[in-house]
């Protein structure tokens, strides 16, 4: 297949590009190369890079020409930035998704929309099922929930062939240092204490980006009924546990607690039984192995 990956020069997008190529697909990337996107992330791949904005209908229409499917990942993704200025999040994540949906409707190709566990907000126990109500807790999550709403409506009202993928926190190669794990590894290797928000009791589920990409490879080829996929690692850790482990692995002097993040959600979790069964997928990278390999890469 010919697959367009929006945001393919970012962290997760560049892993998906590699997986799709390994699966035999030809890949084109549409990416604006914002502060979070790098052409170098595509080094060694055969992907064609189109530098452009997902909010520009002409750019998106041209990028879709000759494609069989689009994996839509272009987004503003850092929660803390969204708390300072939500505007780019509303623009790229919501308006950008509307533009992609319109373009998919015009040419009738399949859309795989990448969303997040954050749309549901927090849960004390268990995981959110696919049709649980959305209760986003920060501007980033709200923009992703709104984008999901648009995808659902364009499916219902205009017959766009769409599937939605929600996944938990990813970590792995090429992640921007503003994100927790990548930032902690940098600090640890620089011999500095790892900064953790609040008491570090927020709980996240950690999936290696190559496991995410393997699942995306299967979703692109999936011909069954499922329209919403939940990709979870079942590997929950408090931020404090995660930082303390990275401190040990990097030889950092320890962890430093700093002011809590505004609107911090206590725990994210997805119920993923159906997705695993339908895709025949499960994560392969154990957290400690993934962290050790990543630290070795960054040294
Ligand atoms: N990182 C996670 O743990 C996580 C978890 C769940 C879901 N997601 C979702 O996965 C997707 C990818 O996340 P990531 O962590 O790789 O993000 P990232 O910030 O590393 O990459 C985003 C990419 O989108 C590009 N981009 C931004 N605005 C654009 C625009 N207007 N036009 C074209 N390209 C633009 C950037 O240049 C960058 O290459 C996002 O949709 C995100 O919401 C991420």
mmCIF file of C-alpha atoms and ligand atoms in Angstrom:
data_model
loop_
_atom_site.group_PDB
_atom_site.id
_atom_site.type_symbol
_atom_site.label_atom_id
_atom_site.label_comp_id
_atom_site.label_asym_id
_atom_site.label_seq_id
_atom_site.Cartn_x
_atom_site.Cartn_y
_atom_site.Cartn_z
ATOM 1 C CA UNK A 1 0.000 0.000 0.000
ATOM 2 C CA UNK A 2 0.932 3.653 -0.294
ATOM 3 C CA UNK A 3 0.527 5.239 3.129
ATOM 4 C CA UNK A 4 0.654 8.899 4.125
ATOM 5 C CA UNK A 5 1.839 9.492 7.693
ATOM 6 C CA UNK A 6 1.125 12.992 9.001
ATOM 7 C CA UNK A 7 3.537 13.968 11.770
ATOM 8 C CA UNK A 8 5.885 11.238 10.539
ATOM 9 C CA UNK A 9 8.991 13.270 11.410
ATOM 10 C CA UNK A 10 8.048 13.243 15.093
ATOM 11 C CA UNK A 11 8.792 10.687 17.786
ATOM 12 C CA UNK A 12 6.061 8.076 17.252
ATOM 13 C CA UNK A 13 5.498 8.908 13.592
ATOM 14 C CA UNK A 14 9.109 8.098 12.707
ATOM 15 C CA UNK A 15 8.750 4.683 14.396
ATOM 16 C CA UNK A 16 5.536 4.026 12.452
ATOM 17 C CA UNK A 17 7.276 4.953 9.178
ATOM 18 C CA UNK A 18 9.984 2.346 9.869
ATOM 19 C CA UNK A 19 7.418 -0.325 10.729
ATOM 20 C CA UNK A 20 5.281 0.366 7.644
ATOM 21 C CA UNK A 21 8.345 0.149 5.418
ATOM 22 C CA UNK A 22 9.398 -3.114 7.074
ATOM 23 C CA UNK A 23 5.879 -4.378 6.326
ATOM 24 C CA UNK A 24 6.401 -3.591 2.629
ATOM 25 C CA UNK A 25 4.459 -0.328 2.293
ATOM 26 C CA UNK A 26 5.627 2.810 0.502
ATOM 27 C CA UNK A 27 5.456 5.793 2.851
ATOM 28 C CA UNK A 28 5.042 9.516 2.313
ATOM 29 C CA UNK A 29 5.345 11.848 5.328
ATOM 30 C CA UNK A 30 3.548 15.170 5.672
ATOM 31 C CA UNK A 31 5.150 17.179 8.471
ATOM 32 C CA UNK A 32 5.574 20.871 9.213
ATOM 33 C CA UNK A 33 8.871 20.202 11.030
ATOM 34 C CA UNK A 34 7.875 22.239 14.069
ATOM 35 C CA UNK A 35 10.194 22.311 17.090
ATOM 36 C CA UNK A 36 9.130 18.648 17.615
ATOM 37 C CA UNK A 37 9.734 17.347 14.069
ATOM 38 C CA UNK A 38 13.088 16.549 12.452
ATOM 39 C CA UNK A 39 13.909 15.401 8.925
ATOM 40 C CA UNK A 40 16.821 13.506 10.543
ATOM 41 C CA UNK A 41 14.281 11.276 12.328
ATOM 42 C CA UNK A 42 13.630 9.748 8.889
ATOM 43 C CA UNK A 43 17.310 9.014 8.172
ATOM 44 C CA UNK A 44 17.758 5.525 6.771
ATOM 45 C CA UNK A 45 14.134 5.231 5.664
ATOM 46 C CA UNK A 46 12.924 5.538 2.080
ATOM 47 C CA UNK A 47 10.049 7.835 3.052
ATOM 48 C CA UNK A 48 9.267 10.829 0.874
ATOM 49 C CA UNK A 49 9.097 13.927 3.100
ATOM 50 C CA UNK A 50 6.609 16.660 2.202
ATOM 51 C CA UNK A 51 7.134 19.676 4.438
ATOM 52 C CA UNK A 52 3.768 21.317 4.994
ATOM 53 C CA UNK A 53 0.916 22.133 7.348
ATOM 54 C CA UNK A 54 -1.991 19.749 8.033
ATOM 55 C CA UNK A 55 -4.195 22.809 8.421
ATOM 56 C CA UNK A 56 -3.650 23.750 4.745
ATOM 57 C CA UNK A 57 -6.251 21.968 2.571
ATOM 58 C CA UNK A 58 -4.228 22.302 -0.664
ATOM 59 C CA UNK A 59 -1.144 20.807 0.953
ATOM 60 C CA UNK A 60 -3.125 17.900 2.430
ATOM 61 C CA UNK A 61 -5.006 17.213 -0.816
ATOM 62 C CA UNK A 62 -1.756 17.094 -2.779
ATOM 63 C CA UNK A 63 -0.081 14.873 -0.165
ATOM 64 C CA UNK A 64 -2.980 12.410 -0.373
ATOM 65 C CA UNK A 65 -2.667 11.908 -4.107
ATOM 66 C CA UNK A 66 -1.872 8.302 -4.937
ATOM 67 C CA UNK A 67 -2.271 7.154 -1.313
ATOM 68 C CA UNK A 68 -4.332 4.162 -0.139
ATOM 69 C CA UNK A 69 -4.457 5.131 3.544
ATOM 70 C CA UNK A 70 -3.491 7.946 5.884
ATOM 71 C CA UNK A 71 -2.183 7.582 9.419
ATOM 72 C CA UNK A 72 -2.911 10.934 11.054
ATOM 73 C CA UNK A 73 -0.466 11.693 13.850
ATOM 74 C CA UNK A 74 0.494 15.346 13.286
ATOM 75 C CA UNK A 75 -0.286 17.193 16.491
ATOM 76 C CA UNK A 76 0.900 19.499 19.199
ATOM 77 C CA UNK A 77 1.612 16.973 21.937
ATOM 78 C CA UNK A 78 3.154 18.457 25.069
ATOM 79 C CA UNK A 79 0.646 18.915 27.911
ATOM 80 C CA UNK A 80 2.709 21.559 29.707
ATOM 81 C CA UNK A 81 2.914 23.710 26.588
ATOM 82 C CA UNK A 82 -0.872 23.401 26.184
ATOM 83 C CA UNK A 83 -1.320 24.790 29.709
ATOM 84 C CA UNK A 84 0.724 27.871 28.764
ATOM 85 C CA UNK A 85 -0.862 28.449 25.335
ATOM 86 C CA UNK A 86 -3.710 26.287 24.029
ATOM 87 C CA UNK A 87 -4.002 28.074 20.679
ATOM 88 C CA UNK A 88 -1.631 25.915 18.586
ATOM 89 C CA UNK A 89 -3.273 22.812 20.076
ATOM 90 C CA UNK A 90 -6.723 23.939 19.012
ATOM 91 C CA UNK A 91 -5.417 24.839 15.569
ATOM 92 C CA UNK A 92 -3.320 21.783 14.718
ATOM 93 C CA UNK A 93 -5.158 19.075 16.640
ATOM 94 C CA UNK A 94 -8.735 20.130 15.869
ATOM 95 C CA UNK A 95 -8.629 22.209 12.671
ATOM 96 C CA UNK A 96 -5.845 20.014 11.256
ATOM 97 C CA UNK A 97 -7.993 16.924 11.816
ATOM 98 C CA UNK A 98 -10.969 18.604 10.142
ATOM 99 C CA UNK A 99 -8.818 19.370 7.088
ATOM 100 C CA UNK A 100 -7.550 15.773 6.939
ATOM 101 C CA UNK A 101 -11.112 14.454 7.255
ATOM 102 C CA UNK A 102 -12.343 16.677 4.410
ATOM 103 C CA UNK A 103 -9.495 15.520 2.199
ATOM 104 C CA UNK A 104 -10.178 11.836 3.019
ATOM 105 C CA UNK A 105 -13.850 12.349 2.244
ATOM 106 C CA UNK A 106 -13.021 13.841 -1.153
ATOM 107 C CA UNK A 107 -10.818 10.941 -2.235
ATOM 108 C CA UNK A 108 -12.507 8.161 -0.204
ATOM 109 C CA UNK A 109 -9.437 6.662 1.442
ATOM 110 C CA UNK A 110 -9.027 5.046 4.825
ATOM 111 C CA UNK A 111 -8.060 7.249 7.783
ATOM 112 C CA UNK A 112 -6.344 5.923 10.890
ATOM 113 C CA UNK A 113 -6.544 8.632 13.512
ATOM 114 C CA UNK A 114 -4.076 8.444 16.396
ATOM 115 C CA UNK A 115 -5.498 9.651 19.693
ATOM 116 C CA UNK A 116 -4.648 9.212 23.355
ATOM 117 C CA UNK A 117 -5.777 7.647 26.634
ATOM 118 C CA UNK A 118 -5.879 11.210 27.969
ATOM 119 C CA UNK A 119 -9.262 11.892 26.327
ATOM 120 C CA UNK A 120 -10.925 9.924 29.157
ATOM 121 C CA UNK A 121 -9.228 11.748 32.010
ATOM 122 C CA UNK A 122 -8.336 9.941 35.186
ATOM 123 C CA UNK A 123 -9.507 6.654 36.720
ATOM 124 C CA UNK A 124 -8.620 5.229 40.142
ATOM 125 C CA UNK A 125 -8.861 1.597 39.082
ATOM 126 C CA UNK A 126 -9.362 -0.540 35.971
ATOM 127 C CA UNK A 127 -9.212 0.841 32.441
ATOM 128 C CA UNK A 128 -11.543 2.824 30.172
ATOM 129 C CA UNK A 129 -13.505 0.809 27.609
ATOM 130 C CA UNK A 130 -13.698 2.003 24.010
ATOM 131 C CA UNK A 131 -17.024 3.853 24.351
ATOM 132 C CA UNK A 132 -16.467 5.374 27.807
ATOM 133 C CA UNK A 133 -17.369 9.079 27.981
ATOM 134 C CA UNK A 134 -14.603 11.599 27.441
ATOM 135 C CA UNK A 135 -13.564 13.782 30.378
ATOM 136 C CA UNK A 136 -10.301 15.472 29.320
ATOM 137 C CA UNK A 137 -8.312 17.166 32.058
ATOM 138 C CA UNK A 138 -5.967 19.543 30.185
ATOM 139 C CA UNK A 139 -6.004 21.586 26.946
ATOM 140 C CA UNK A 140 -4.015 18.976 24.999
ATOM 141 C CA UNK A 141 -6.416 16.204 26.008
ATOM 142 C CA UNK A 142 -9.431 18.423 25.247
ATOM 143 C CA UNK A 143 -8.106 19.129 21.739
ATOM 144 C CA UNK A 144 -7.583 15.400 21.097
ATOM 145 C CA UNK A 145 -11.099 14.633 22.392
ATOM 146 C CA UNK A 146 -12.521 17.286 20.068
ATOM 147 C CA UNK A 147 -10.600 15.791 17.145
ATOM 148 C CA UNK A 148 -12.068 12.373 17.967
ATOM 149 C CA UNK A 149 -15.521 13.946 17.926
ATOM 150 C CA UNK A 150 -14.894 15.264 14.429
ATOM 151 C CA UNK A 151 -13.692 11.853 13.239
ATOM 152 C CA UNK A 152 -16.865 10.210 14.562
ATOM 153 C CA UNK A 153 -19.078 12.793 12.889
ATOM 154 C CA UNK A 154 -17.284 12.598 9.540
ATOM 155 C CA UNK A 155 -17.752 8.808 9.697
ATOM 156 C CA UNK A 156 -21.468 9.083 10.558
ATOM 157 C CA UNK A 157 -22.454 11.980 8.323
ATOM 158 C CA UNK A 158 -20.060 11.757 5.383
ATOM 159 C CA UNK A 159 -19.094 8.087 5.280
ATOM 160 C CA UNK A 160 -15.372 8.630 5.835
ATOM 161 C CA UNK A 161 -13.721 5.248 6.491
ATOM 162 C CA UNK A 162 -11.990 5.954 9.787
ATOM 163 C CA UNK A 163 -10.453 4.002 12.622
ATOM 164 C CA UNK A 164 -9.340 5.581 15.898
ATOM 165 C CA UNK A 165 -6.307 4.395 17.854
ATOM 166 C CA UNK A 166 -5.908 5.441 21.482
ATOM 167 C CA UNK A 167 -2.679 4.631 23.176
ATOM 168 C CA UNK A 168 -0.956 5.068 26.497
ATOM 169 C CA UNK A 169 2.321 6.912 27.197
ATOM 170 C CA UNK A 170 5.079 5.934 24.794
ATOM 171 C CA UNK A 171 8.828 6.039 25.393
ATOM 172 C CA UNK A 172 11.726 5.128 23.113
ATOM 173 C CA UNK A 173 14.247 6.473 20.591
ATOM 174 C CA UNK A 174 13.855 9.962 19.073
ATOM 175 C CA UNK A 175 11.526 11.290 21.789
ATOM 176 C CA UNK A 176 11.778 15.031 22.468
ATOM 177 C CA UNK A 177 13.618 15.851 25.704
ATOM 178 C CA UNK A 178 10.634 17.878 26.950
ATOM 179 C CA UNK A 179 8.786 14.588 27.577
ATOM 180 C CA UNK A 180 9.188 12.821 30.931
ATOM 181 C CA UNK A 181 11.280 9.742 30.165
ATOM 182 C CA UNK A 182 13.528 11.393 27.552
ATOM 183 C CA UNK A 183 14.043 14.383 29.851
ATOM 184 C CA UNK A 184 14.844 12.221 32.870
ATOM 185 C CA UNK A 185 17.392 10.211 30.897
ATOM 186 C CA UNK A 186 19.116 13.401 29.718
ATOM 187 C CA UNK A 187 19.247 14.764 33.264
ATOM 188 C CA UNK A 188 20.439 11.455 34.681
ATOM 189 C CA UNK A 189 23.233 11.099 32.131
ATOM 190 C CA UNK A 190 24.282 14.690 32.854
ATOM 191 C CA UNK A 191 24.663 13.717 36.508
ATOM 192 C CA UNK A 192 21.741 15.888 37.653
ATOM 193 C CA UNK A 193 18.776 14.976 39.885
ATOM 194 C CA UNK A 194 15.564 13.973 38.046
ATOM 195 C CA UNK A 195 12.752 16.500 38.538
ATOM 196 C CA UNK A 196 9.359 14.969 39.396
ATOM 197 C CA UNK A 197 6.075 16.890 39.692
ATOM 198 C CA UNK A 198 4.230 16.989 43.016
ATOM 199 C CA UNK A 199 4.682 13.908 45.171
ATOM 200 C CA UNK A 200 5.276 11.840 42.010
ATOM 201 C CA UNK A 201 2.151 9.771 42.621
ATOM 202 C CA UNK A 202 0.557 10.276 39.170
ATOM 203 C CA UNK A 203 0.330 6.848 37.504
ATOM 204 C CA UNK A 204 1.001 6.208 33.805
ATOM 205 C CA UNK A 205 1.106 3.062 31.645
ATOM 206 C CA UNK A 206 4.384 2.844 29.641
ATOM 207 C CA UNK A 207 4.510 1.371 26.124
ATOM 208 C CA UNK A 208 7.692 1.115 24.052
ATOM 209 C CA UNK A 209 7.269 3.034 20.788
ATOM 210 C CA UNK A 210 8.328 -0.007 18.719
ATOM 211 C CA UNK A 211 5.473 -2.013 20.256
ATOM 212 C CA UNK A 212 3.137 0.840 19.347
ATOM 213 C CA UNK A 213 4.512 0.823 15.794
ATOM 214 C CA UNK A 214 4.076 -2.966 15.479
ATOM 215 C CA UNK A 215 0.425 -2.570 16.439
ATOM 216 C CA UNK A 216 0.018 0.254 13.902
ATOM 217 C CA UNK A 217 1.413 -2.027 11.206
ATOM 218 C CA UNK A 218 -1.380 -4.493 11.962
ATOM 219 C CA UNK A 219 -4.055 -1.818 12.156
ATOM 220 C CA UNK A 220 -3.141 -0.492 8.700
ATOM 221 C CA UNK A 221 -3.808 -3.973 7.257
ATOM 222 C CA UNK A 222 -6.786 -4.783 9.508
ATOM 223 C CA UNK A 223 -9.918 -5.801 7.662
ATOM 224 C CA UNK A 224 -12.232 -6.633 10.604
ATOM 225 C CA UNK A 225 -15.061 -4.654 12.137
ATOM 226 C CA UNK A 226 -13.280 -2.896 15.007
ATOM 227 C CA UNK A 227 -13.174 0.873 14.593
ATOM 228 C CA UNK A 228 -11.523 1.847 17.912
ATOM 229 C CA UNK A 229 -8.244 0.292 19.046
ATOM 230 C CA UNK A 230 -6.823 0.571 22.572
ATOM 231 C CA UNK A 231 -3.062 0.065 22.814
ATOM 232 C CA UNK A 232 -2.013 -0.385 26.433
ATOM 233 C CA UNK A 233 1.156 -1.789 27.953
ATOM 234 C CA UNK A 234 -0.346 -2.990 31.273
ATOM 235 C CA UNK A 235 2.806 -1.586 32.815
ATOM 236 C CA UNK A 236 1.631 1.062 35.275
ATOM 237 C CA UNK A 237 4.174 2.976 37.332
ATOM 238 C CA UNK A 238 3.988 6.100 39.461
ATOM 239 C CA UNK A 239 6.131 8.922 38.107
ATOM 240 C CA UNK A 240 8.263 8.576 41.214
ATOM 241 C CA UNK A 241 8.864 4.861 40.576
ATOM 242 C CA UNK A 242 9.735 5.565 36.961
ATOM 243 C CA UNK A 243 12.125 8.418 37.789
ATOM 244 C CA UNK A 244 13.787 6.490 40.604
ATOM 245 C CA UNK A 245 14.433 3.557 38.282
ATOM 246 C CA UNK A 246 15.901 5.826 35.599
ATOM 247 C CA UNK A 247 18.039 7.502 38.269
ATOM 248 C CA UNK A 248 19.486 4.109 39.204
ATOM 249 C CA UNK A 249 20.048 3.081 35.566
ATOM 250 C CA UNK A 250 21.725 6.374 34.616
ATOM 251 C CA UNK A 251 23.674 6.798 37.842
ATOM 252 C CA UNK A 252 21.879 10.078 38.654
ATOM 253 C CA UNK A 253 22.175 11.489 42.183
ATOM 254 C CA UNK A 254 18.433 10.883 42.780
ATOM 255 C CA UNK A 255 15.076 12.558 42.385
ATOM 256 C CA UNK A 256 13.971 16.104 43.206
ATOM 257 C CA UNK A 257 10.270 16.869 43.816
ATOM 258 C CA UNK A 258 9.094 20.107 42.167
ATOM 259 C CA UNK A 259 5.718 21.943 42.116
ATOM 260 C CA UNK A 260 2.882 19.806 40.764
ATOM 261 C CA UNK A 261 1.566 20.373 37.248
ATOM 262 C CA UNK A 262 -1.704 22.267 36.949
ATOM 263 C CA UNK A 263 -4.609 19.869 36.360
ATOM 264 C CA UNK A 264 -2.450 16.764 36.813
ATOM 265 C CA UNK A 265 -4.507 13.607 36.171
ATOM 266 C CA UNK A 266 -3.970 10.909 38.801
ATOM 267 C CA UNK A 267 -4.045 7.801 36.597
ATOM 268 C CA UNK A 268 -4.559 6.949 32.928
ATOM 269 C CA UNK A 269 -5.584 3.451 31.847
ATOM 270 C CA UNK A 270 -7.120 1.686 28.849
ATOM 271 C CA UNK A 271 -9.020 -1.603 28.673
ATOM 272 C CA UNK A 272 -7.310 -3.342 25.745
ATOM 273 C CA UNK A 273 -8.536 -6.956 25.753
ATOM 274 C CA UNK A 274 -10.560 -6.687 22.518
ATOM 275 C CA UNK A 275 -7.823 -4.915 20.575
ATOM 276 C CA UNK A 276 -5.212 -7.472 21.612
ATOM 277 C CA UNK A 277 -7.470 -10.342 20.549
ATOM 278 C CA UNK A 278 -8.407 -8.764 17.205
ATOM 279 C CA UNK A 279 -4.857 -7.785 16.267
ATOM 280 C CA UNK A 280 -3.080 -10.787 17.781
ATOM 281 C CA UNK A 281 -0.783 -8.175 19.321
ATOM 282 C CA UNK A 282 0.865 -7.771 22.706
ATOM 283 C CA UNK A 283 3.835 -5.643 23.736
ATOM 284 C CA UNK A 284 7.199 -7.394 23.415
ATOM 285 C CA UNK A 285 9.550 -4.932 25.109
ATOM 286 C CA UNK A 286 9.736 -5.223 28.909
ATOM 287 C CA UNK A 287 10.004 -1.807 30.552
ATOM 288 C CA UNK A 288 13.407 -2.345 32.130
ATOM 289 C CA UNK A 289 14.859 -3.705 28.865
ATOM 290 C CA UNK A 290 13.423 -0.754 26.925
ATOM 291 C CA UNK A 291 14.853 1.761 29.396
ATOM 292 C CA UNK A 292 18.284 0.108 29.439
ATOM 293 C CA UNK A 293 18.470 0.082 25.631
ATOM 294 C CA UNK A 294 17.378 3.702 25.431
ATOM 295 C CA UNK A 295 19.938 4.818 28.007
ATOM 296 C CA UNK A 296 22.670 2.917 26.137
ATOM 297 C CA UNK A 297 21.630 4.758 22.952
ATOM 298 C CA UNK A 298 21.769 8.166 24.662
ATOM 299 C CA UNK A 299 25.115 7.639 26.396
HETATM 300 N N1 LIG B 1 3.798 10.582 22.990
HETATM 301 C C1 LIG B 1 2.855 9.845 23.563
HETATM 302 O O1 LIG B 1 3.129 9.202 24.583
HETATM 303 C C2 LIG B 1 1.475 9.757 22.941
HETATM 304 C C3 LIG B 1 0.519 8.948 23.580
HETATM 305 C C4 LIG B 1 -0.744 8.816 22.979
HETATM 306 C C5 LIG B 1 -1.022 9.454 21.775
HETATM 307 N N2 LIG B 1 -0.078 10.242 21.183
HETATM 308 C C6 LIG B 1 -0.406 10.876 19.901
HETATM 309 O O2 LIG B 1 0.488 10.344 18.940
HETATM 310 C C7 LIG B 1 0.786 11.327 17.939
HETATM 311 C C8 LIG B 1 2.286 11.515 17.827
HETATM 312 O O3 LIG B 1 2.813 11.900 19.097
HETATM 313 P P1 LIG B 1 4.384 12.156 19.286
HETATM 314 O O4 LIG B 1 4.684 11.998 20.728
HETATM 315 O O5 LIG B 1 5.143 11.400 18.277
HETATM 316 O O6 LIG B 1 4.454 13.723 18.943
HETATM 317 P P2 LIG B 1 5.678 14.639 18.509
HETATM 318 O O7 LIG B 1 5.421 15.959 19.171
HETATM 319 O O8 LIG B 1 6.982 13.960 18.738
HETATM 320 O O9 LIG B 1 5.497 14.777 16.925
HETATM 321 C C9 LIG B 1 4.472 15.515 16.349
HETATM 322 C C10 LIG B 1 4.832 15.741 14.901
HETATM 323 O O10 LIG B 1 3.768 16.505 14.283
HETATM 324 C C11 LIG B 1 4.351 17.522 13.494
HETATM 325 N N3 LIG B 1 3.404 18.637 13.388
HETATM 326 C C12 LIG B 1 2.987 19.467 14.381
HETATM 327 N N4 LIG B 1 2.143 20.391 13.882
HETATM 328 C C13 LIG B 1 2.002 20.118 12.566
HETATM 329 C C14 LIG B 1 1.250 20.718 11.524
HETATM 330 N N5 LIG B 1 0.478 21.795 11.722
HETATM 331 N N6 LIG B 1 1.320 20.176 10.279
HETATM 332 C C15 LIG B 1 2.109 19.083 10.056
HETATM 333 N N7 LIG B 1 2.858 18.496 10.993
HETATM 334 C C16 LIG B 1 2.804 19.016 12.246
HETATM 335 C C17 LIG B 1 5.626 17.909 14.217
HETATM 336 O O11 LIG B 1 6.551 18.574 13.374
HETATM 337 C C18 LIG B 1 6.122 16.555 14.706
HETATM 338 O O12 LIG B 1 6.933 15.930 13.736
HETATM 339 C C19 LIG B 1 0.038 12.592 18.356
HETATM 340 O O13 LIG B 1 -1.170 12.659 17.646
HETATM 341 C C20 LIG B 1 -0.225 12.373 19.847
HETATM 342 O O14 LIG B 1 -1.386 13.067 20.263
HETATM 343 C C21 LIG B 1 1.162 10.413 21.757
#
